[in-house]
Amino acid sequence: MARSVLVTGGNRGIGLSIARELAAAGDAVAVTYRTGEPPEGLFGVKCDVTSVDDVDTAFSKAEAEHGPVEVVVANAGITKDTLLPLMKEETFTDVIDVNLTGAYRVARRASRGMLRMRRGRIILISSVVAMLGSAGQTNYAASKAGMIGFARSLARELGSRGITVNVVAPGFVDTEMTGVLEPEQQAMILKNIPLGRIAAPADVARAVRFLAGEDAAYITGAVLPVDGGLGMGH
Ligand code: NDP
């Protein structure tokens, strides 16, 4: 039977690619979207991950359509880049609220059904920036590094119940998020990527499919870099 999957921020970019990859592998996929329309052919549930009620409703709708959520991908994320002396408090806390606290809200709600089923896969989308740091991204790097400590603690809590918790750390991926960077910034990043190209969203999606699948049954608490070597395994 198809597994019930929920991908946050699954209406575009990396999240959409993950949703399509898992749907193609036979899963019943629900995606959350905040703005616009849900993508063609996928079950869309409206949700802002900064709202605990939205997250709860999104899970309830996905469960009503596809059954208890067995695989969750916390992918929704934002950047609000600026150097620290210019960074207002809400520029810091907004990014933490979406990226880190949002992942907490999603994983917490997901764990309810997974604990009952005694199985599940929780996958969090972090970033190479969590390990490398990045000037102008103290808020983003803190949120993404926080996800790793969160995931590893949760992996310890849920391991005995057959639930794995893993992190995917993409490098530089071709989406709207990176499209805003200046060509010079892009060229500079490219120089530091051993594989010599930026990632396509599908590169990340395939790693997520692996962690969500049977072949990754004995992997938990891991951080899987998908960065063309940019972070050299960190
Ligand atoms: P995009 O900017 O293309 O898409 C972001 C997604 O997150 C959208 O679906 C957006 O929904 C959703 N989202 C943003 N804020 C919220 C919110 N408050 N509640 C619910 N959904 C929200 O980003 P990418 O696809 O590039 O990034 C996806 C993830 O991958 C992010 O966590 C990002 O940090 C991470 N990542 C990206 C990298 C890259 O190079 N692109 C590198 C490393 C990590 P909406 O359309 O409604 O705004």
Short mmCIF file of C-alpha atoms and ligand atoms in Angstrom, two decimals:
data_model
loop_
_atom_site.label_atom_id
_atom_site.label_comp_id
_atom_site.label_asym_id
_atom_site.label_seq_id
_atom_site.Cartn_x
_atom_site.Cartn_y
_atom_site.Cartn_z
CA MET A 1 0.00 0.00 0.00
CA ALA A 2 1.17 3.53 -0.77
CA ARG A 3 2.69 5.29 2.22
CA SER A 4 1.22 8.59 3.35
CA VAL A 5 3.85 11.31 2.89
CA LEU A 6 3.75 15.00 3.80
CA VAL A 7 6.25 17.51 2.38
CA THR A 8 6.19 21.08 3.72
CA GLY A 9 6.87 23.82 1.20
CA GLY A 10 6.13 21.28 -1.50
CA ASN A 11 4.67 23.71 -4.00
CA ARG A 12 7.98 24.78 -5.57
CA GLY A 13 11.76 24.39 -5.54
CA ILE A 14 13.34 21.51 -3.67
CA GLY A 15 10.11 20.57 -1.87
CA LEU A 16 8.21 20.11 -5.12
CA SER A 17 11.01 17.98 -6.53
CA ILE A 18 10.96 15.79 -3.38
CA ALA A 19 7.18 15.45 -3.61
CA ARG A 20 7.33 14.41 -7.28
CA GLU A 21 10.19 11.97 -6.62
CA LEU A 22 8.29 10.23 -3.80
CA ALA A 23 5.03 10.22 -5.76
CA ALA A 24 6.85 8.61 -8.70
CA ALA A 25 8.17 5.96 -6.28
CA GLY A 26 4.56 5.07 -5.41
CA ASP A 27 3.88 7.08 -2.26
CA ALA A 28 0.65 9.02 -1.61
CA VAL A 29 2.05 12.52 -1.28
CA ALA A 30 0.51 15.62 0.30
CA VAL A 31 2.29 18.96 -0.02
CA THR A 32 1.80 22.10 2.00
CA TYR A 33 1.61 25.42 0.22
CA ARG A 34 1.32 28.87 1.72
CA THR A 35 0.63 30.99 -1.34
CA GLY A 36 -0.74 30.42 -4.84
CA GLU A 37 -2.15 27.10 -5.98
CA PRO A 38 -1.06 23.56 -5.09
CA PRO A 39 0.96 21.85 -7.81
CA GLU A 40 -0.83 19.82 -10.48
CA GLY A 41 -1.41 16.20 -9.56
CA LEU A 42 -0.46 16.46 -5.87
CA PHE A 43 -2.78 16.76 -2.87
CA GLY A 44 -2.27 20.29 -1.51
CA VAL A 45 -2.94 21.48 2.01
CA LYS A 46 -2.62 25.13 2.91
CA CYS A 47 -0.21 25.69 5.79
CA ASP A 48 2.09 28.30 7.25
CA VAL A 49 4.60 26.42 9.43
CA THR A 50 4.76 29.34 11.86
CA SER A 51 1.22 28.42 12.97
CA VAL A 52 0.75 25.34 15.13
CA ASP A 53 -2.95 25.26 14.15
CA ASP A 54 -2.10 25.34 10.43
CA VAL A 55 0.35 22.47 10.91
CA ASP A 56 -2.24 20.45 12.83
CA THR A 57 -4.92 21.06 10.17
CA ALA A 58 -2.51 20.17 7.35
CA PHE A 59 -1.73 16.82 8.99
CA SER A 60 -5.41 16.14 9.68
CA LYS A 61 -6.28 16.75 6.02
CA ALA A 62 -3.39 14.62 4.76
CA GLU A 63 -4.42 11.85 7.17
CA ALA A 64 -8.06 12.00 6.05
CA GLU A 65 -6.94 11.69 2.40
CA HIS A 66 -4.05 9.21 2.63
CA GLY A 67 -4.00 7.76 6.17
CA PRO A 68 -1.52 8.39 9.01
CA VAL A 69 1.60 10.21 7.82
CA GLU A 70 4.47 7.75 7.67
CA VAL A 71 7.11 9.96 6.03
CA VAL A 72 7.43 13.67 6.73
CA VAL A 73 9.86 16.04 5.06
CA ALA A 74 10.33 19.38 6.84
CA ASN A 75 11.50 21.42 3.88
CA ALA A 76 9.81 24.84 4.23
CA GLY A 77 12.46 27.48 4.72
CA ILE A 78 13.37 31.11 4.17
CA THR A 79 16.41 33.35 4.10
CA LYS A 80 16.61 36.97 5.25
CA ASP A 81 20.26 37.78 4.69
CA THR A 82 22.06 40.75 6.18
CA LEU A 83 25.24 41.36 8.15
CA LEU A 84 24.82 41.09 11.90
CA PRO A 85 25.27 44.80 12.79
CA LEU A 86 22.35 45.58 10.47
CA MET A 87 20.21 42.61 11.47
CA LYS A 88 17.06 43.60 13.33
CA GLU A 89 15.82 41.23 16.00
CA GLU A 90 12.79 40.14 13.94
CA THR A 91 15.03 39.38 10.96
CA PHE A 92 16.79 36.88 13.20
CA THR A 93 13.73 35.48 14.95
CA ASP A 94 11.57 35.24 11.77
CA VAL A 95 14.10 32.91 10.15
CA ILE A 96 14.38 30.80 13.30
CA ASP A 97 10.58 30.66 13.54
CA VAL A 98 10.09 29.29 10.02
CA ASN A 99 13.18 27.09 9.64
CA LEU A 100 13.82 25.69 13.12
CA THR A 101 10.64 26.15 15.15
CA GLY A 102 8.67 25.24 12.02
CA ALA A 103 10.57 21.94 11.81
CA TYR A 104 9.83 21.36 15.51
CA ARG A 105 6.09 21.95 14.94
CA VAL A 106 6.03 19.60 11.97
CA ALA A 107 8.12 16.83 13.56
CA ARG A 108 6.14 17.02 16.81
CA ARG A 109 2.80 16.67 15.03
CA ALA A 110 4.19 13.89 12.82
CA SER A 111 5.55 11.93 15.77
CA ARG A 112 2.05 11.46 17.23
CA GLY A 113 0.84 9.15 14.48
CA MET A 114 4.25 7.56 13.99
CA LEU A 115 4.46 6.59 17.67
CA ARG A 116 1.06 4.94 17.33
CA MET A 117 2.16 3.07 14.18
CA ARG A 118 5.58 2.32 15.63
CA ARG A 119 7.23 3.28 12.37
CA GLY A 120 8.07 6.44 10.47
CA ARG A 121 10.64 8.55 8.72
CA ILE A 122 11.33 12.16 9.66
CA ILE A 123 13.62 14.03 7.25
CA LEU A 124 14.71 17.61 7.85
CA ILE A 125 16.18 19.80 5.11
CA SER A 126 19.10 21.72 6.60
CA SER A 127 22.00 23.26 4.64
CA VAL A 128 25.77 23.05 4.16
CA VAL A 129 25.75 26.54 5.69
CA ALA A 130 24.96 24.92 9.08
CA MET A 131 28.49 23.53 9.13
CA LEU A 132 30.45 26.04 7.01
CA GLY A 133 28.87 29.28 8.18
CA SER A 134 28.13 32.06 5.73
CA ALA A 135 28.67 35.81 6.10
CA GLY A 136 25.31 37.57 6.10
CA GLN A 137 23.46 34.44 7.19
CA THR A 138 23.91 34.24 10.98
CA ASN A 139 20.13 33.79 11.34
CA TYR A 140 19.89 31.13 8.61
CA ALA A 141 23.01 29.22 9.69
CA ALA A 142 21.82 29.18 13.32
CA SER A 143 18.43 27.83 12.25
CA LYS A 144 19.95 25.15 10.03
CA ALA A 145 22.57 24.08 12.61
CA GLY A 146 19.80 23.96 15.22
CA MET A 147 17.94 21.45 13.07
CA ILE A 148 20.87 19.03 13.36
CA GLY A 149 20.92 19.04 17.17
CA PHE A 150 17.15 18.79 17.15
CA ALA A 151 17.18 15.81 14.76
CA ARG A 152 19.86 13.93 16.65
CA SER A 153 18.06 14.35 19.97
CA LEU A 154 14.79 13.25 18.40
CA ALA A 155 16.51 10.27 16.78
CA ARG A 156 17.48 9.13 20.27
CA GLU A 157 13.94 9.63 21.56
CA LEU A 158 12.21 7.77 18.74
CA GLY A 159 14.68 5.07 17.74
CA SER A 160 13.17 2.37 19.93
CA ARG A 161 9.80 2.95 18.23
CA GLY A 162 11.07 2.21 14.74
CA ILE A 163 11.16 5.88 13.70
CA THR A 164 14.26 7.30 12.03
CA VAL A 165 15.18 10.99 12.01
CA ASN A 166 17.73 12.23 9.48
CA VAL A 167 18.95 15.48 8.02
CA VAL A 168 19.78 16.31 4.41
CA ALA A 169 22.24 19.17 4.00
CA PRO A 170 22.10 20.52 0.43
CA GLY A 171 24.79 22.80 -0.94
CA PHE A 172 23.95 25.30 -3.64
CA VAL A 173 20.72 24.33 -5.42
CA ASP A 174 19.17 25.99 -8.46
CA THR A 175 15.86 27.41 -7.08
CA GLU A 176 14.21 30.78 -6.54
CA MET A 177 16.03 31.00 -3.18
CA THR A 178 19.45 31.10 -4.86
CA GLY A 179 18.18 32.87 -7.99
CA VAL A 180 18.33 36.17 -6.09
CA LEU A 181 22.13 35.95 -5.71
CA GLU A 182 24.29 38.17 -7.93
CA PRO A 183 26.09 36.40 -10.82
CA GLU A 184 29.44 37.20 -9.14
CA GLN A 185 28.29 35.52 -5.90
CA GLN A 186 27.13 32.49 -7.89
CA ALA A 187 30.47 32.27 -9.75
CA MET A 188 32.36 32.46 -6.46
CA ILE A 189 30.34 29.60 -4.95
CA LEU A 190 30.76 27.52 -8.10
CA LYS A 191 34.56 27.81 -7.83
CA ASN A 192 34.40 25.99 -4.48
CA ILE A 193 32.27 23.07 -5.63
CA PRO A 194 34.51 20.11 -6.54
CA LEU A 195 31.87 18.59 -8.81
CA GLY A 196 31.84 21.86 -10.77
CA ARG A 197 28.12 22.44 -11.00
CA ILE A 198 25.30 23.65 -8.83
CA ALA A 199 22.71 21.07 -7.77
CA ALA A 200 19.37 20.51 -9.41
CA PRO A 201 16.47 20.08 -6.96
CA ALA A 202 16.28 16.44 -8.13
CA ASP A 203 19.78 15.78 -6.72
CA VAL A 204 18.38 16.55 -3.26
CA ALA A 205 15.11 14.72 -3.93
CA ARG A 206 16.91 11.46 -4.73
CA ALA A 207 18.79 11.60 -1.41
CA VAL A 208 15.51 12.15 0.40
CA ARG A 209 13.95 9.21 -1.44
CA PHE A 210 16.84 7.03 -0.22
CA LEU A 211 16.45 8.12 3.42
CA ALA A 212 12.68 7.60 3.20
CA GLY A 213 13.07 4.13 1.70
CA GLU A 214 13.66 0.60 2.94
CA ASP A 215 17.39 0.71 2.08
CA ALA A 216 17.90 3.37 4.79
CA ALA A 217 16.16 1.37 7.54
CA TYR A 218 19.30 1.32 9.74
CA ILE A 219 20.23 4.99 9.31
CA THR A 220 19.18 7.51 11.95
CA GLY A 221 20.69 10.71 13.34
CA ALA A 222 22.68 11.11 10.13
CA VAL A 223 23.46 14.29 8.24
CA LEU A 224 23.66 13.51 4.53
CA PRO A 225 25.42 16.24 2.55
CA VAL A 226 24.22 16.73 -1.03
CA ASP A 227 26.57 19.52 -1.98
CA GLY A 228 28.91 18.42 -4.78
CA GLY A 229 31.74 18.35 -2.24
CA LEU A 230 31.34 21.99 -1.14
CA GLY A 231 31.37 20.99 2.53
CA MET A 232 33.62 17.92 2.11
CA GLY A 233 31.32 15.62 4.01
CA HIS A 234 30.50 18.00 6.84
P1 NDP B 1 12.26 28.20 -2.27
O1 NDP B 1 12.41 29.60 -1.80
O2 NDP B 1 12.29 27.89 -3.73
O3 NDP B 1 10.93 27.53 -1.63
C1 NDP B 1 10.69 27.66 -0.26
C2 NDP B 1 9.48 26.86 0.09
O4 NDP B 1 9.23 27.01 1.50
C3 NDP B 1 8.23 27.33 -0.64
O5 NDP B 1 7.41 26.22 -0.91
C4 NDP B 1 7.57 28.23 0.40
O6 NDP B 1 6.16 28.35 0.26
C5 NDP B 1 7.90 27.47 1.67
N1 NDP B 1 7.77 28.32 2.85
C6 NDP B 1 8.48 29.42 3.17
N2 NDP B 1 8.06 29.92 4.34
C7 NDP B 1 7.02 29.15 4.74
C8 NDP B 1 6.17 29.16 5.87
N3 NDP B 1 6.24 30.10 6.81
N4 NDP B 1 5.23 28.19 5.98
C9 NDP B 1 5.13 27.24 5.02
N5 NDP B 1 5.90 27.17 3.93
C10 NDP B 1 6.85 28.13 3.80
O7 NDP B 1 13.41 27.41 -1.51
P2 NDP B 1 14.23 26.10 -1.89
O8 NDP B 1 13.37 25.12 -2.58
O9 NDP B 1 15.51 26.51 -2.46
O10 NDP B 1 14.55 25.57 -0.40
C11 NDP B 1 13.85 24.51 0.23
C12 NDP B 1 14.60 24.15 1.50
O11 NDP B 1 15.94 23.77 1.18
C13 NDP B 1 14.71 25.31 2.48
O12 NDP B 1 14.58 24.84 3.80
C14 NDP B 1 16.12 25.83 2.24
O13 NDP B 1 16.63 26.48 3.37
C15 NDP B 1 16.86 24.54 1.93
N6 NDP B 1 18.08 24.72 1.18
C16 NDP B 1 18.08 25.33 -0.04
C17 NDP B 1 19.28 25.49 -0.72
C18 NDP B 1 19.37 26.14 -2.06
O14 NDP B 1 20.52 26.34 -2.53
N7 NDP B 1 18.28 26.47 -2.73
C19 NDP B 1 20.55 25.03 -0.15
C20 NDP B 1 20.42 24.40 1.13
C21 NDP B 1 19.23 24.26 1.76
P3 NDP B 1 5.52 29.59 -0.58
O15 NDP B 1 5.65 29.23 -2.02
O16 NDP B 1 4.12 29.62 -0.11
O17 NDP B 1 6.31 30.81 -0.22
#
